[in-house]
Amino acid sequence: DGGITQSPKYLFRKEGQNVTLSCEQNLNHDAMYWYRQDPGQGLRLIYYSQIVNDFQKGDIAEGYSVSREKKESFPLTVTSAQKNPTAFYLCASSIQLTGFEQYFGPGTRLTVT
Amino acid sequence: GENVEQHPSTLSVQEGDSAVIKCTYSDSASNYFPWYKQELGKRPQLIIDIRSNVGEKKDQRIAVTLNKTAKHFSLHITETQPEDSAVYFCAASITGNQFYFGTGTSLTVIP
């Protein structure tokens, strides 16, 4: 399944709290991505990063923030400004330069009550 | 931005029959089209992909076809087995910068 890890697998938070989801990869991939998946829907892009210290907003970036200080790590913070944060969050990476294949982490299921 | 539509949303087939899932895309600049299989509660896994300079690609029981003129691509699974039951997603991308996903097809293979 590749070297992409996400932690924790399940996360519970109270409304109004910020929460950070971890994503680490040891595949030496250049690009990393964060997606949100809701029941019965496809994957929607939150943020992506092609190189260290640079990232771009996806279609649903509002209420989320990211950082890319190291090539291996791309943490996602779900802020209190995200109106409907309960979802399954998937991190992915791809090598980009020699291929576009995207590989996914196991996901974090976030529940906010 | 790119818009990917996927049909059908659910598909039931008898074991041994073929299954076909279709996707259309809107941006003619898209040049990479992967297909993912996702089992319940698990991560999507890449099963096959195709680039815009190729019309068809096969891998054992799975094949993907691409029609650039019509801007649609399809996944074909032959001799379906119960373990093929899952949700399948298509996606379109321009050189891997952003990926736009379809809404998924839930495939059930009936033994």
XYZ file of C-alpha atoms in Angstrom:
224
model
C 0.000 0.000 0.000
C 2.996 2.378 -0.190
C 4.669 4.502 2.460
C 1.956 7.042 3.187
C 0.694 7.194 6.729
C -2.062 9.205 8.278
C -2.795 9.573 11.952
C -4.957 9.152 13.811
C -7.418 6.804 12.073
C -10.361 8.215 14.051
C -10.550 11.675 15.577
C -13.274 13.261 17.665
C -13.458 16.962 18.447
C -15.855 19.451 19.895
C -17.217 22.194 17.698
C -15.094 25.336 17.812
C -11.781 23.532 18.222
C -9.030 23.460 15.638
C -7.636 20.032 14.830
C -4.550 18.945 12.861
C -4.425 15.786 10.770
C -1.058 14.238 10.098
C 0.210 12.943 6.730
C 3.706 11.534 6.226
C 5.263 9.801 3.219
C 8.618 8.102 2.746
C 8.252 7.588 -1.004
C 10.319 10.665 -1.898
C 7.287 11.987 -3.760
C 7.296 15.636 -4.780
C 3.583 16.380 -4.653
C 1.134 15.888 -1.821
C -2.610 16.387 -1.698
C -5.471 16.556 0.777
C -8.977 15.410 -0.143
C -12.248 15.310 1.655
C -14.701 12.471 1.039
C -18.342 12.620 2.084
C -20.784 9.675 1.857
C -21.888 9.003 -1.694
C -19.602 11.643 -3.116
C -16.321 11.681 -4.896
C -13.098 13.087 -3.578
C -12.851 16.850 -3.411
C -9.480 18.578 -3.354
C -8.736 20.790 -0.352
C -5.068 21.735 -0.885
C -2.105 20.452 -2.817
C 1.625 21.078 -2.745
C 4.142 20.398 -5.479
C 7.278 21.485 -3.628
C 8.380 22.327 -0.117
C 7.192 25.681 1.222
C 4.619 26.043 -1.546
C 0.975 24.972 -1.757
C -2.190 25.846 -3.672
C -5.839 25.899 -2.757
C -8.157 23.303 -4.183
C -11.884 23.628 -4.726
C -12.880 23.563 -1.040
C -10.008 25.245 0.857
C -12.167 27.514 3.013
C -11.828 26.644 6.704
C -8.659 24.608 6.176
C -4.941 25.390 6.332
C -1.794 23.448 5.472
C 1.978 23.676 5.686
C 4.780 21.963 3.763
C 7.976 22.556 5.719
C 9.410 19.141 4.831
C 9.078 17.045 1.699
C 7.814 14.102 3.774
C 5.084 15.903 5.690
C 1.895 17.761 4.757
C -0.303 18.360 7.818
C -3.856 19.653 7.449
C -5.510 21.860 10.057
C -9.291 21.909 10.170
C -10.183 25.226 11.739
C -13.297 26.279 13.587
C -14.228 28.279 10.495
C -14.992 25.062 8.565
C -18.771 24.849 8.808
C -19.180 21.126 8.212
C -15.922 19.416 9.182
C -17.191 15.880 9.839
C -15.835 13.779 6.953
C -13.276 11.212 5.835
C -9.972 12.933 5.009
C -7.513 11.369 2.589
C -3.942 12.391 1.971
C -2.167 11.416 -1.241
C 1.197 11.845 -2.910
C 2.643 11.541 -6.386
C 6.124 11.653 -7.842
C 5.113 14.124 -10.591
C 8.357 14.393 -12.494
C 8.348 10.905 -14.024
C 4.740 9.914 -13.523
C 1.404 11.163 -12.352
C 0.309 8.126 -10.337
C -1.278 9.220 -7.087
C -1.112 7.024 -3.996
C -3.376 7.441 -0.995
C -2.931 7.149 2.733
C -5.391 5.118 4.846
C -7.453 8.166 5.782
C -8.612 9.879 8.970
C -12.264 9.915 9.911
C -12.993 13.166 11.734
C -16.158 13.600 13.752
C -16.996 17.011 15.177
C -19.903 17.322 17.609
C -12.119 24.207 -13.740
C -12.461 20.605 -14.853
C -15.779 18.799 -14.393
C -15.895 15.000 -14.356
C -19.187 13.135 -14.563
C -19.454 9.423 -13.876
C -22.229 6.938 -14.688
C -23.878 4.846 -13.462
C -23.846 5.557 -9.734
C -24.716 1.947 -8.945
C -24.207 -1.193 -11.002
C -25.119 -4.809 -10.273
C -23.872 -7.655 -12.447
C -23.884 -11.415 -12.247
C -20.581 -13.090 -11.557
C -18.783 -13.731 -14.835
C -20.510 -10.902 -16.699
C -18.811 -7.694 -17.795
C -19.143 -4.285 -16.144
C -18.689 -0.924 -17.843
C -18.382 2.441 -16.102
C -18.278 5.660 -18.088
C -16.859 9.108 -17.371
C -16.876 12.373 -19.257
C -14.642 15.366 -18.710
C -14.852 18.990 -19.768
C -11.296 20.335 -20.037
C -9.585 19.292 -23.261
C -6.207 19.990 -21.599
C -6.650 16.995 -19.263
C -4.119 14.369 -20.242
C -4.095 11.763 -17.476
C -7.058 9.592 -16.500
C -6.728 7.167 -13.573
C -9.273 4.741 -12.165
C -9.409 3.892 -8.465
C -11.066 1.084 -6.540
C -12.170 1.785 -2.981
C -13.415 -0.895 -0.628
C -15.545 0.115 2.322
C -13.592 2.153 4.872
C -10.325 1.784 2.981
C -8.123 3.984 0.836
C -8.649 4.320 -2.921
C -6.229 2.156 -4.855
C -5.084 2.851 -8.398
C -6.150 -0.015 -10.660
C -5.402 1.328 -14.115
C -4.657 4.622 -15.815
C -4.357 6.007 -19.309
C -2.683 9.028 -20.836
C -4.059 11.129 -23.639
C -1.637 9.784 -26.239
C -3.116 6.283 -25.897
C -6.584 5.089 -26.909
C -6.800 1.869 -24.925
C -4.933 0.061 -22.176
C -5.460 -3.419 -20.758
C -4.340 -5.181 -17.611
C -5.669 -8.727 -17.351
C -9.460 -8.422 -16.791
C -9.442 -4.620 -16.682
C -9.295 -2.234 -19.615
C -9.710 1.494 -20.079
C -10.612 3.268 -23.299
C -10.249 6.964 -24.053
C -11.978 9.044 -26.701
C -10.323 12.470 -26.679
C -12.610 13.911 -29.318
C -15.729 13.101 -27.345
C -13.967 13.690 -24.021
C -15.006 10.454 -22.425
C -13.256 7.414 -21.023
C -14.544 4.086 -19.784
C -13.538 1.265 -17.463
C -14.275 -2.276 -18.586
C -14.100 -5.238 -16.211
C -14.547 -8.653 -17.774
C -15.327 -11.975 -16.066
C -16.357 -10.171 -12.893
C -15.760 -11.819 -9.533
C -17.298 -11.084 -6.097
C -14.026 -9.463 -4.996
C -14.548 -6.837 -7.709
C -17.395 -5.446 -5.599
C -16.346 -1.957 -4.487
C -16.750 1.711 -5.352
C -14.882 2.794 -8.465
C -13.802 6.374 -9.119
C -12.580 7.944 -12.309
C -10.458 11.079 -12.340
C -8.969 13.549 -14.785
C -5.802 15.557 -14.402
C -3.581 17.967 -16.277
C -0.058 16.589 -15.771
C -0.861 15.596 -12.196
C -1.240 19.128 -10.879
C -4.841 18.749 -9.799
C -7.069 15.714 -9.893
C -10.811 15.983 -10.450
C -12.821 12.950 -9.422
C -16.136 11.560 -10.510
C -18.765 10.818 -7.869
C -18.147 7.080 -7.910
C -19.873 3.888 -9.051
C -20.850 1.261 -6.503
C -20.344 -2.089 -8.223
C -21.942 -5.221 -6.804
C -21.057 -8.597 -8.296
C -23.731 -11.162 -7.472
C -22.386 -14.695 -6.987
